[in-house]
Short mmCIF file of C-alpha atoms in Angstrom, two decimals:
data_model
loop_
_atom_site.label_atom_id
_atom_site.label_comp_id
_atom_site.label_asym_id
_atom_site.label_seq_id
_atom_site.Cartn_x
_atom_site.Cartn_y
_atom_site.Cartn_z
CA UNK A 527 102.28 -23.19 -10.11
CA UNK A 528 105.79 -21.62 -9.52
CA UNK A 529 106.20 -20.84 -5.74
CA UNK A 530 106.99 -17.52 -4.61
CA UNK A 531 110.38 -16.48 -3.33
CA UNK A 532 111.27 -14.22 -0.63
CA UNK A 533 114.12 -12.46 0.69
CA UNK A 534 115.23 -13.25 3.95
CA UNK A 535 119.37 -12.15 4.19
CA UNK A 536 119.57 -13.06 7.97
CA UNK A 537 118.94 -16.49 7.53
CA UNK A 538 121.59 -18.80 8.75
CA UNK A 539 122.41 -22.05 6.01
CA UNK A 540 121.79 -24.40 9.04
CA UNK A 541 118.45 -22.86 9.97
CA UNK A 542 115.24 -24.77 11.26
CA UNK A 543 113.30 -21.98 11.25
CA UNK A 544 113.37 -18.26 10.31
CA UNK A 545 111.00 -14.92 11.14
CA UNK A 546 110.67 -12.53 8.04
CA UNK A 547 111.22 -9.24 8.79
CA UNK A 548 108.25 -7.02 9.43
CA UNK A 549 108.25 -5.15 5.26
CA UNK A 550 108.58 -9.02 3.94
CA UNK A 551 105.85 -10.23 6.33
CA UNK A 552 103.47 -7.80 5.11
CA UNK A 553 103.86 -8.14 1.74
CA UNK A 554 103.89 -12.22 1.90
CA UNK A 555 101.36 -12.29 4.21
CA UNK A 556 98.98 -8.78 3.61
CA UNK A 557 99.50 -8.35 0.01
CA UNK A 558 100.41 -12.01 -1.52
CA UNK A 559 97.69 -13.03 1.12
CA UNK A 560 99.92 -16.36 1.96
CA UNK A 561 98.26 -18.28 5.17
CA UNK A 562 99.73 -21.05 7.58
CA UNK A 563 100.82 -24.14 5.61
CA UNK A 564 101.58 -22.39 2.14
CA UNK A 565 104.93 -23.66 0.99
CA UNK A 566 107.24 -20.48 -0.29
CA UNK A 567 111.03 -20.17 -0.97
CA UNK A 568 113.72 -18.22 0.45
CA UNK A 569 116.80 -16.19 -1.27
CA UNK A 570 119.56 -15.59 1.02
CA UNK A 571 121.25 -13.44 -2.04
CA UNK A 572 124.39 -15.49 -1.26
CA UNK A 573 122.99 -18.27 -3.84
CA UNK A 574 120.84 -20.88 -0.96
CA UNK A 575 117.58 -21.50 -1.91
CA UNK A 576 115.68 -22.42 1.04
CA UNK A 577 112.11 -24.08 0.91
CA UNK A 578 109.84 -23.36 4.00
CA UNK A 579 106.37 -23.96 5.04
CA UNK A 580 104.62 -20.70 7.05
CA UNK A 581 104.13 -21.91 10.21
CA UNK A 582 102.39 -18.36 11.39
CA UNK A 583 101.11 -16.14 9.40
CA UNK A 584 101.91 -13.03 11.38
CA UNK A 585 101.52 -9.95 9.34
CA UNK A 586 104.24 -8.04 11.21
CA UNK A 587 106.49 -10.85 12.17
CA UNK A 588 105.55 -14.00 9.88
CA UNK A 589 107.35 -17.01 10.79
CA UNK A 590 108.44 -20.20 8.14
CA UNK A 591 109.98 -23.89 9.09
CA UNK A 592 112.72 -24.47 6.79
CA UNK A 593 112.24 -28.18 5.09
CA UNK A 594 114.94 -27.91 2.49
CA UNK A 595 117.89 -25.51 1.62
CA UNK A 596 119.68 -26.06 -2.29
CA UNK A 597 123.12 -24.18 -2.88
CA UNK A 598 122.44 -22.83 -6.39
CA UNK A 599 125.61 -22.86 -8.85
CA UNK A 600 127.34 -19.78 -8.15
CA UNK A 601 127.62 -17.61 -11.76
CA UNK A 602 130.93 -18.14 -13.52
CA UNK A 603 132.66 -16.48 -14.95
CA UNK A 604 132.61 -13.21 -12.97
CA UNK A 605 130.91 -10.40 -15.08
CA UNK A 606 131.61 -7.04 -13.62
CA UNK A 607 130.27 -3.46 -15.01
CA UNK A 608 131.82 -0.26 -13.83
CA UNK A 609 130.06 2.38 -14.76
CA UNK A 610 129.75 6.16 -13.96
CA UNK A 611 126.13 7.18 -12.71
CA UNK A 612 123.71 9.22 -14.56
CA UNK A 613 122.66 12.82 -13.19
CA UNK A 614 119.32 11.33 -13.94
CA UNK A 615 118.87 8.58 -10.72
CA UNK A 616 115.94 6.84 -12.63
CA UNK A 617 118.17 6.09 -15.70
CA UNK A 618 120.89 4.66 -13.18
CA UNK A 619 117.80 2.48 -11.27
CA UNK A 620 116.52 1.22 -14.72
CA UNK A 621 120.24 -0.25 -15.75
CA UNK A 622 120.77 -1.42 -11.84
CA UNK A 623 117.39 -3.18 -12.57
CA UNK A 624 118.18 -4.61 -15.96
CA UNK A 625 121.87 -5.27 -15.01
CA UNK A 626 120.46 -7.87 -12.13
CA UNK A 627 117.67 -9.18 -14.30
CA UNK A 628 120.41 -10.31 -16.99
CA UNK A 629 122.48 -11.75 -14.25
CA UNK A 630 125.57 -9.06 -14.10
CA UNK A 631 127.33 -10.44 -10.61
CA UNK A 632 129.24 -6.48 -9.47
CA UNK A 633 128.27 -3.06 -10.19
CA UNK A 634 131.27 -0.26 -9.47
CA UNK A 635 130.02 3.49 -9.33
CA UNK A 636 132.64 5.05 -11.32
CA UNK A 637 134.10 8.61 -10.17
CA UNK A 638 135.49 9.81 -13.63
CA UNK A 639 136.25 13.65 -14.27
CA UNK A 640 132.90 13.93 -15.94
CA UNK A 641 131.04 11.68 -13.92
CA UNK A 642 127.65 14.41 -12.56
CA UNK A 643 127.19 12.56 -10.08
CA UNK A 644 129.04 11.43 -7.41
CA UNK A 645 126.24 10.67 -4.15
CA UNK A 646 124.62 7.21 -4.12
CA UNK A 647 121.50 6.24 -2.36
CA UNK A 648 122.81 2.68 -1.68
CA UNK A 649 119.48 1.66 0.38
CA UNK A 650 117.52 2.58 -2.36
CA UNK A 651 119.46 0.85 -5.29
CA UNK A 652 120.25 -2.17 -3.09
CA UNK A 653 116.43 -2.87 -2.63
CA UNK A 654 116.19 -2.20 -6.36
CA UNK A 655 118.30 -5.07 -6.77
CA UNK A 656 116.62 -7.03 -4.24
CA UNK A 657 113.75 -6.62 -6.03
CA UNK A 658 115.21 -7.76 -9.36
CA UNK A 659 116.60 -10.26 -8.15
CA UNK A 660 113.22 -11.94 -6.88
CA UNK A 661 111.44 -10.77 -9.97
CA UNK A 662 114.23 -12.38 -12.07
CA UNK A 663 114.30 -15.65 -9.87
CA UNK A 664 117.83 -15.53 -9.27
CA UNK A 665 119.47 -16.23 -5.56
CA UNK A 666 122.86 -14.42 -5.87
CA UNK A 667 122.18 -10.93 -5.07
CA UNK A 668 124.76 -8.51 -7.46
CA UNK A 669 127.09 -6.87 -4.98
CA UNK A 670 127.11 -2.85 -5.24
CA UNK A 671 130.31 -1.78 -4.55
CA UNK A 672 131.04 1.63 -3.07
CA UNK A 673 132.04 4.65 -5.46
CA UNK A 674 135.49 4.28 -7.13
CA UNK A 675 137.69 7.28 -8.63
CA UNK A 676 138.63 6.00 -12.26
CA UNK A 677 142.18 6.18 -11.76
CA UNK A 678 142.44 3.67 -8.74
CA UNK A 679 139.89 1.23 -10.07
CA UNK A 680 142.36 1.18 -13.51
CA UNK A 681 145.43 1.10 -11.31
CA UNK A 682 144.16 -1.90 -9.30
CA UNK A 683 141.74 -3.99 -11.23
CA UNK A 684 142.81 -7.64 -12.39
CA UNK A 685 140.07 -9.23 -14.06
CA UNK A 686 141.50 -11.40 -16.77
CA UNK A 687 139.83 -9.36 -19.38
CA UNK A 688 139.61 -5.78 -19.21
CA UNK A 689 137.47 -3.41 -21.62
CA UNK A 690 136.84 0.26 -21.73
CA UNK A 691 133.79 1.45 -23.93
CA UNK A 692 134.20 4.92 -25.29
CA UNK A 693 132.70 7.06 -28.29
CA UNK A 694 135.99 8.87 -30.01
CA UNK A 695 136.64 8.27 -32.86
CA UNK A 696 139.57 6.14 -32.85
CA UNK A 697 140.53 1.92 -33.54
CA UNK A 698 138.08 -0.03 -31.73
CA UNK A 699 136.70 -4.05 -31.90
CA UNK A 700 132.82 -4.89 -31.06
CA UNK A 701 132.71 -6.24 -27.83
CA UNK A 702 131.09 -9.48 -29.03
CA UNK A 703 133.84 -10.47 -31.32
CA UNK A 704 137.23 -9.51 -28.76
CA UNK A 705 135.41 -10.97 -25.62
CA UNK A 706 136.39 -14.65 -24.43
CA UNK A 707 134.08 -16.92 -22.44
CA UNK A 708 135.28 -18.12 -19.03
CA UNK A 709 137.40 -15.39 -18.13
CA UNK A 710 136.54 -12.86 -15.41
CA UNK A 711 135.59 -10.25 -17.44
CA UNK A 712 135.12 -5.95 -16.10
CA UNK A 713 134.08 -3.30 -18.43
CA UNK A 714 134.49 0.52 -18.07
CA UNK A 715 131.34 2.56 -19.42
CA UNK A 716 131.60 6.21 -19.59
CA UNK A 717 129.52 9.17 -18.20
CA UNK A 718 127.30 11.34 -20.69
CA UNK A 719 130.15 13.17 -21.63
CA UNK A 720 132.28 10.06 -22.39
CA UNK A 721 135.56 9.52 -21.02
CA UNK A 722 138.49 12.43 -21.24
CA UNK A 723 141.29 11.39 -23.55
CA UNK A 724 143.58 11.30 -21.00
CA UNK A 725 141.21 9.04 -19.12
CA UNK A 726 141.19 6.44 -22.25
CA UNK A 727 144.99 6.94 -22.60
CA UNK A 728 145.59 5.83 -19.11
CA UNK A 729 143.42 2.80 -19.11
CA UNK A 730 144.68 1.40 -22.41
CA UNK A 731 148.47 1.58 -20.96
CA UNK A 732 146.74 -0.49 -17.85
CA UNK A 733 145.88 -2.98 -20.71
CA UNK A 734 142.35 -2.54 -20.70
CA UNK A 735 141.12 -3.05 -24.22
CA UNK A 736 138.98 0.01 -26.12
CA UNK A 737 135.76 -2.00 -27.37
CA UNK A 738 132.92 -0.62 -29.75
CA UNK A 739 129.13 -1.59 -28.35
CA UNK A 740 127.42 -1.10 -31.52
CA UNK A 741 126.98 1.94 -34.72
CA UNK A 742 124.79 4.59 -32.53
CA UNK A 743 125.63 7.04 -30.03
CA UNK A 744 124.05 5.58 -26.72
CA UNK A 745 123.05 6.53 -23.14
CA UNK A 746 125.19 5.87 -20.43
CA UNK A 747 122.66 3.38 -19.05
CA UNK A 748 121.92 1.94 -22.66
CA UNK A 749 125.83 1.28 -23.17
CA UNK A 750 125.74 -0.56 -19.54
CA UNK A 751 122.71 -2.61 -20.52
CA UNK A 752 124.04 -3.38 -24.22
CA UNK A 753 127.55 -4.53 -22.12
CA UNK A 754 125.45 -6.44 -19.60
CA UNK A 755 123.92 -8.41 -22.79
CA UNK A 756 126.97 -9.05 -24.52
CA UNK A 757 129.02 -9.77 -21.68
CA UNK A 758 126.17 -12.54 -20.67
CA UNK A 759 126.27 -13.97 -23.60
CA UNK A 760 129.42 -14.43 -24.71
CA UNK A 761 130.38 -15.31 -21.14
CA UNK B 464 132.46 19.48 -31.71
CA UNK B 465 129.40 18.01 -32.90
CA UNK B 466 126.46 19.38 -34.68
CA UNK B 467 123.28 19.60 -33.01
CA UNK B 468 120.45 17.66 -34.94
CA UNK B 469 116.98 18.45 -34.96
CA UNK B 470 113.39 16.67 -36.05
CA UNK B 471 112.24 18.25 -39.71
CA UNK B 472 109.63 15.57 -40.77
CA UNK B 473 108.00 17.56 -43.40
CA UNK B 474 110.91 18.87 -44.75
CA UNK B 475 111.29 18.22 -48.93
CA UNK B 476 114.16 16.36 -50.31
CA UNK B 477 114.90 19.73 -52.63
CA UNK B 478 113.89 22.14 -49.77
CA UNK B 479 116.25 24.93 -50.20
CA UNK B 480 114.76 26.84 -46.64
CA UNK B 481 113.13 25.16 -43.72
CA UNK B 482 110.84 26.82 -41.34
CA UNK B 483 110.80 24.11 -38.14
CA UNK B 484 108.05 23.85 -36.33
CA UNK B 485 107.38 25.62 -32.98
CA UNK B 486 108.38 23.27 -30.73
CA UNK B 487 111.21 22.58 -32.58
CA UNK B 488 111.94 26.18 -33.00
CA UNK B 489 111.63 26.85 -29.56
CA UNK B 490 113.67 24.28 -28.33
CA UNK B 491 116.61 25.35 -30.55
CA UNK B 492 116.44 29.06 -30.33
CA UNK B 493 115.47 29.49 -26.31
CA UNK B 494 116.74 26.28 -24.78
CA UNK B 495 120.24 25.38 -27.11
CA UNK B 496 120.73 29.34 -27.91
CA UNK B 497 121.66 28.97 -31.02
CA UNK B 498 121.65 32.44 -33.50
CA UNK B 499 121.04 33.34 -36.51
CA UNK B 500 124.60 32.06 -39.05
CA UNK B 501 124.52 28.61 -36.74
CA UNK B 502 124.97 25.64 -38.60
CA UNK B 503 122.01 22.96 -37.99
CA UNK B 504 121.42 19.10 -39.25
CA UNK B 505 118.34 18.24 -39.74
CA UNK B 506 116.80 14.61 -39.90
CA UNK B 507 113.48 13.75 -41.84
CA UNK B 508 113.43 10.40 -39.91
CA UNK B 509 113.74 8.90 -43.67
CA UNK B 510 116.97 8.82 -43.98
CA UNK B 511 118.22 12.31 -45.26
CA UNK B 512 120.18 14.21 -43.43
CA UNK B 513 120.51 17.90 -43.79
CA UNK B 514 123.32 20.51 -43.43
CA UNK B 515 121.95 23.91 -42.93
CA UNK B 516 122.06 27.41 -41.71
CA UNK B 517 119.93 29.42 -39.39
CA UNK B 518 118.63 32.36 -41.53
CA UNK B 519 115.52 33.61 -38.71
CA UNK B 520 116.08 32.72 -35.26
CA UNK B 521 112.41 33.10 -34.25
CA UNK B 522 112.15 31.26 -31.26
CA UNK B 523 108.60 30.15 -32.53
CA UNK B 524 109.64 30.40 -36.18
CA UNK B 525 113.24 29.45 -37.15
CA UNK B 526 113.85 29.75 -40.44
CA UNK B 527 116.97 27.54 -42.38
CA UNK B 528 118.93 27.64 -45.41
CA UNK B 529 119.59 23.96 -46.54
CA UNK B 530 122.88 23.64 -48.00
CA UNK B 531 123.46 20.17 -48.38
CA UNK B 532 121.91 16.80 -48.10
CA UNK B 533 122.90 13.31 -47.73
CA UNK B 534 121.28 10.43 -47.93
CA UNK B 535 122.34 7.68 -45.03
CA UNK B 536 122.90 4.17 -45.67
CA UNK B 537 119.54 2.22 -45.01
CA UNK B 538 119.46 -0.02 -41.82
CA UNK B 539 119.85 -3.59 -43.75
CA UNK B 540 118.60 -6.29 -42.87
CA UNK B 541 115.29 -4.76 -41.13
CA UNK B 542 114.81 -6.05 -37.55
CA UNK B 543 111.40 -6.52 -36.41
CA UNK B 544 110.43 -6.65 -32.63
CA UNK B 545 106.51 -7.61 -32.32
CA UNK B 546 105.92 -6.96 -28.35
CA UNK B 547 103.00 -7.34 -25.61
CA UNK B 548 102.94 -3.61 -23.87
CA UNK B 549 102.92 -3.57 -20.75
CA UNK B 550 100.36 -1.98 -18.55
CA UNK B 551 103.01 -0.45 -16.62
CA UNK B 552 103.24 2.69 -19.54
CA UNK B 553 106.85 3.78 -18.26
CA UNK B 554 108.04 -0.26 -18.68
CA UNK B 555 107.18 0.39 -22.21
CA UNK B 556 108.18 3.84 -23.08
CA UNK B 557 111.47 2.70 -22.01
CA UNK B 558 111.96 0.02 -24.16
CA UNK B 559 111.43 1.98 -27.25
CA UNK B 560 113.55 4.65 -26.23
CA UNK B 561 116.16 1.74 -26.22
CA UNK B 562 114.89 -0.22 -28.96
CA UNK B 563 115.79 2.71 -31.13
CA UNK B 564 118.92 3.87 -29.73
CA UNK B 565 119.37 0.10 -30.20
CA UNK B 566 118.74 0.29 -33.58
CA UNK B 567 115.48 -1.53 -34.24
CA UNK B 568 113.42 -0.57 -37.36
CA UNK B 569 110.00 -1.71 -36.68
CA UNK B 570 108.15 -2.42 -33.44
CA UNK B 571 104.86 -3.82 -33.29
CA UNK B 572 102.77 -3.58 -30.51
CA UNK B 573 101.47 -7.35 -29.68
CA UNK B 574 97.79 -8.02 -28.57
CA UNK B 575 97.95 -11.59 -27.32
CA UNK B 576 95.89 -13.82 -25.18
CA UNK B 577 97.62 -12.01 -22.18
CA UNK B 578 98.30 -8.44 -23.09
CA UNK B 579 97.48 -5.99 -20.68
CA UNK B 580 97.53 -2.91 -22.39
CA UNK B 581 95.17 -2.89 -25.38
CA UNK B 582 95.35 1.16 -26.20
CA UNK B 583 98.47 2.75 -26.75
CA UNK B 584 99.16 6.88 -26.68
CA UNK B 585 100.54 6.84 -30.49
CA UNK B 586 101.46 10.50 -30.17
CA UNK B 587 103.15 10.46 -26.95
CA UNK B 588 105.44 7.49 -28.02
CA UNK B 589 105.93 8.86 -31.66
CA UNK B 590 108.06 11.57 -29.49
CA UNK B 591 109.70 9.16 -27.70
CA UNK B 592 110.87 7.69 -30.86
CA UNK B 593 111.92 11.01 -32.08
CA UNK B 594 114.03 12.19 -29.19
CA UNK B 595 115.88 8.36 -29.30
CA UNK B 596 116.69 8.51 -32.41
CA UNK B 597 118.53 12.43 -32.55
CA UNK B 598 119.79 11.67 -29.12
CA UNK B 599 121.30 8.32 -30.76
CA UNK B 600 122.51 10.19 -34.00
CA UNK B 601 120.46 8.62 -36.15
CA UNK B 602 117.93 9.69 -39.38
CA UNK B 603 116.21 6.60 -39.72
CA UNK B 604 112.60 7.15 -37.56
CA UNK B 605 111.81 3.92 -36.19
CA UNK B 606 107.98 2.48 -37.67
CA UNK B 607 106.10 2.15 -34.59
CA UNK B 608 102.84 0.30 -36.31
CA UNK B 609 99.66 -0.19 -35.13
CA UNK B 610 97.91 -2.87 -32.37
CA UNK B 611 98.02 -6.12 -34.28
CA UNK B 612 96.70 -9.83 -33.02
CA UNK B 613 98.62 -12.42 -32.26
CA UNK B 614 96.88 -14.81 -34.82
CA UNK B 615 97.09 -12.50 -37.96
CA UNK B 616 100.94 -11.06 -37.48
CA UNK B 617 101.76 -15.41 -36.85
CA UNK B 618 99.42 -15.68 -40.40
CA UNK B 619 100.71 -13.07 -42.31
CA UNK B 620 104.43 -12.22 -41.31
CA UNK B 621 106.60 -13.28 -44.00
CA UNK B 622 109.65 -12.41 -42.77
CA UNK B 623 113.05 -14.67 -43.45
CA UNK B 624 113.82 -15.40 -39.80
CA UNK B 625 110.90 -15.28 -37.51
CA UNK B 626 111.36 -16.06 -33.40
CA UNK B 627 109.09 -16.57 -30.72
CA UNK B 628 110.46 -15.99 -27.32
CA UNK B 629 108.84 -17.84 -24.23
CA UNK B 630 109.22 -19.10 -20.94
CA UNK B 631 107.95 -22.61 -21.39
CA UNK B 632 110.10 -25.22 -20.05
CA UNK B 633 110.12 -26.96 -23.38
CA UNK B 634 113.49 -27.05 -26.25
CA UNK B 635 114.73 -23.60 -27.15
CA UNK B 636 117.66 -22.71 -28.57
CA UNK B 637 119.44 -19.65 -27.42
CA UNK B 638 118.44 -16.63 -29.87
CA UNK B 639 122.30 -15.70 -30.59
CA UNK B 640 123.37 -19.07 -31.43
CA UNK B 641 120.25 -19.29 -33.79
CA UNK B 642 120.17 -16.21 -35.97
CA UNK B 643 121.91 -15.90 -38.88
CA UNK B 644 123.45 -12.76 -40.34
CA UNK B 645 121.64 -10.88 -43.32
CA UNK B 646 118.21 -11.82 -43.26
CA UNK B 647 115.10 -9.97 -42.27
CA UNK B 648 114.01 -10.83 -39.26
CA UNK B 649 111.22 -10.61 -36.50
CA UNK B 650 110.89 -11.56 -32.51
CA UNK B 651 107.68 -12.09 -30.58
CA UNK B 652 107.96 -11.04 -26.96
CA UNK B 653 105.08 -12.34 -24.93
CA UNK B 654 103.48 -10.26 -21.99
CA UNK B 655 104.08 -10.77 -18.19
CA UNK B 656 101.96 -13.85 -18.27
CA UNK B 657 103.54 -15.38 -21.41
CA UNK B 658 102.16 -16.68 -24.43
CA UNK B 659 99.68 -19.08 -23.52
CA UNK B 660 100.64 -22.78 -24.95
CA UNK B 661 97.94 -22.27 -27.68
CA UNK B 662 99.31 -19.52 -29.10
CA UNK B 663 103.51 -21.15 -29.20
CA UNK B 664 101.98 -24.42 -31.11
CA UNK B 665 100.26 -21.53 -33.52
CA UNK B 666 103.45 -20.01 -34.16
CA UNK B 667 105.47 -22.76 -34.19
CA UNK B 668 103.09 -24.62 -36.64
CA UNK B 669 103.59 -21.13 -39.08
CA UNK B 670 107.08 -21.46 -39.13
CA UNK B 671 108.66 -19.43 -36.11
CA UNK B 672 111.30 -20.95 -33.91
CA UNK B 673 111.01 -20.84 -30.06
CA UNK B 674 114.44 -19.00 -28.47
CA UNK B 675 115.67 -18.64 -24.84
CA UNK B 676 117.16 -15.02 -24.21
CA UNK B 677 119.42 -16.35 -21.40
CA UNK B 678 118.93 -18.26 -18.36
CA UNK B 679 116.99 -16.01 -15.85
CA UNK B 680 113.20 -14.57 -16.07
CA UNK B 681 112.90 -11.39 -17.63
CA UNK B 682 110.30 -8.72 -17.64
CA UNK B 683 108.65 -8.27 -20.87
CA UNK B 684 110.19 -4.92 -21.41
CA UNK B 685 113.78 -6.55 -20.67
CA UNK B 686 113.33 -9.59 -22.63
CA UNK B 687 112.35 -6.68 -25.70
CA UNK B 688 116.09 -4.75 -25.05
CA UNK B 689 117.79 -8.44 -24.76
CA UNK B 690 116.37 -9.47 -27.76
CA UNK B 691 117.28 -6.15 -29.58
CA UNK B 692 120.62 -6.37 -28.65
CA UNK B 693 121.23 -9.73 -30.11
CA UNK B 694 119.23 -9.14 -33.14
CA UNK B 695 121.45 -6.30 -33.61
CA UNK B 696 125.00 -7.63 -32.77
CA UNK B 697 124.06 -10.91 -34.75
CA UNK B 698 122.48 -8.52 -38.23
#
């Protein structure tokens, strides 16, 4: 029987013991229906994995003794997906969801000129990725960054390899056969409307790399999942 | 800028005027505006694609002149997903919205040991299908088939490459570094519970291989888009 794991981001590494906050007690305690002496695991999101015993099984304020704590191996190389949201939040949830299942380590929120939306409910999507995290049983929770204009991300970005996914029509290599493994790699995916020209033109003279993620025309969150697969992969 | 497409599944190969349906008609004439002198495509979901011009812009009623047709390359080598729904509807409705903007021809709805979801609302995901694939640019209609068993898709499938994806902490070999290029090929993705151990030694003892999709746990409906997008990059 797999245990199940919880997430408990206040927890100190050197920790004896540690009180779940009162949404994590309820659902370990109320919903999962864990008692006093059930053995469950800890994610700190910052990659410890920390087994515990409950020691009270308080539905508001449940309370664990920590017996062990294992530093999982951080992810290398550092995947990162920059991506402009969708009008549609759902769309944007389902990729943030997917993108931590797969094990993508940063998500930007790319401001580009025809990025709809430009507001970010950053409680809501981090406890998405909270969520997938758990689900996924992974311990390093992906970091949301804040929202990004296009221009400075481009300017300032030094990941050793740098690809820009687009739709026109113009000279472009599948991601899977131009991306290298071991190199930190960041990948620019464009809003519904794609990229502006201008845009593309300004990002390839930053020596980012114009990459093809397959024959169809896909959704902005499709293209960041397909990229989130690839990237994994050939990582 | 870039013709509209719209759904014309009855439409003849020598149809020389098209009268869409009312949805269809209303959708174009009301919602997209278009007039009477626009040029249309049309896609049967076979394959054809059709140049033509309105000729009636009856919003219930829209009538079109055909004045070309061409027949798009076939997707080669076909690319099978056989998959446990999930008895959260939207989980699934998702994936085949990706599937196909994916590019995957068949999808087979998987009644195993474990499935949840035993019925499935044909009509409402034949539309889903439908909208992915003109949203994707694509004439090929996806073949969403019917509920099959486990036990007679392992008996019968006779496909060149066949996978079986599970969770079992026994030899896999990673599903990209497995597939070769060229050959027809189908994936079984288990439900939330996985394939029970009974049902991996029946489909390893017909002949399909067991494949990891990566290192974390994925959601049925996530390991179904993972496995697309390697089946598809790998084809």
């Amino acid at each position: 029987m797999e245990l199940p794991v919880f997430y408990a981001p206040e927890i100190r590494e050197d920790a004896v013991s540690y009180t779940m906050n009162e949404d994590t007690s309820k659902y370990c305690i109320q919903v999962l229906r864990h008692e006093k002496g059930d053995t469950v695991l800890l994610a700190d999101g910052r990659g410890n994995k920390y087994t515990t015993v409950i020691t009270d099984d308080n539905r508001k304020k449940c309370v664990v003794q920590v017996s062990g704590r294992e530093q999982m191996p951080a992810p290398s190389p550092a995947l990162r997906i920059a991506i402009a949201f969708t009008k549609n939040a759902s769309r944007i949830e389902w990729f943030l969801e997917k993108a931590t299942e797969i094990g993508i380590q940063t998500i930007i929120p790319l401001v580009s000129a025809r990025t709809e939306k430009e507001k970010i409910k950053a409680e809501r999507l981090q406890n998405i990725l909270v969520s997938a995290m758990l689900q996924s049983k992974q311990f390093y929770l992906p970091i949301l960054e804040e929202l990004q204009s296009f221009d400075k991300l481009v300017a300032t970005n030094r990941d050793a390899q740098r690809f820009i996914a687009h739709c026109l029509p113009e000279q472009k290599i599948a991601l899977e056969d131009v991306m290298e493994a071991g190199k930190d790699t960041i990948i620019l995916i464009g809003p519904e409307g794609d990229f502006t020209s201008d845009e593309i033109k300004t990002a390839l003279a930053a020596g980012f790399q114009p990459v093809s993620l397959g024959d169809t025309r896909l959704r902005t969150e499709t293209a960041g999942m397909v990229a989130a697969v690839i990237m994994n992969i050939k990582s």
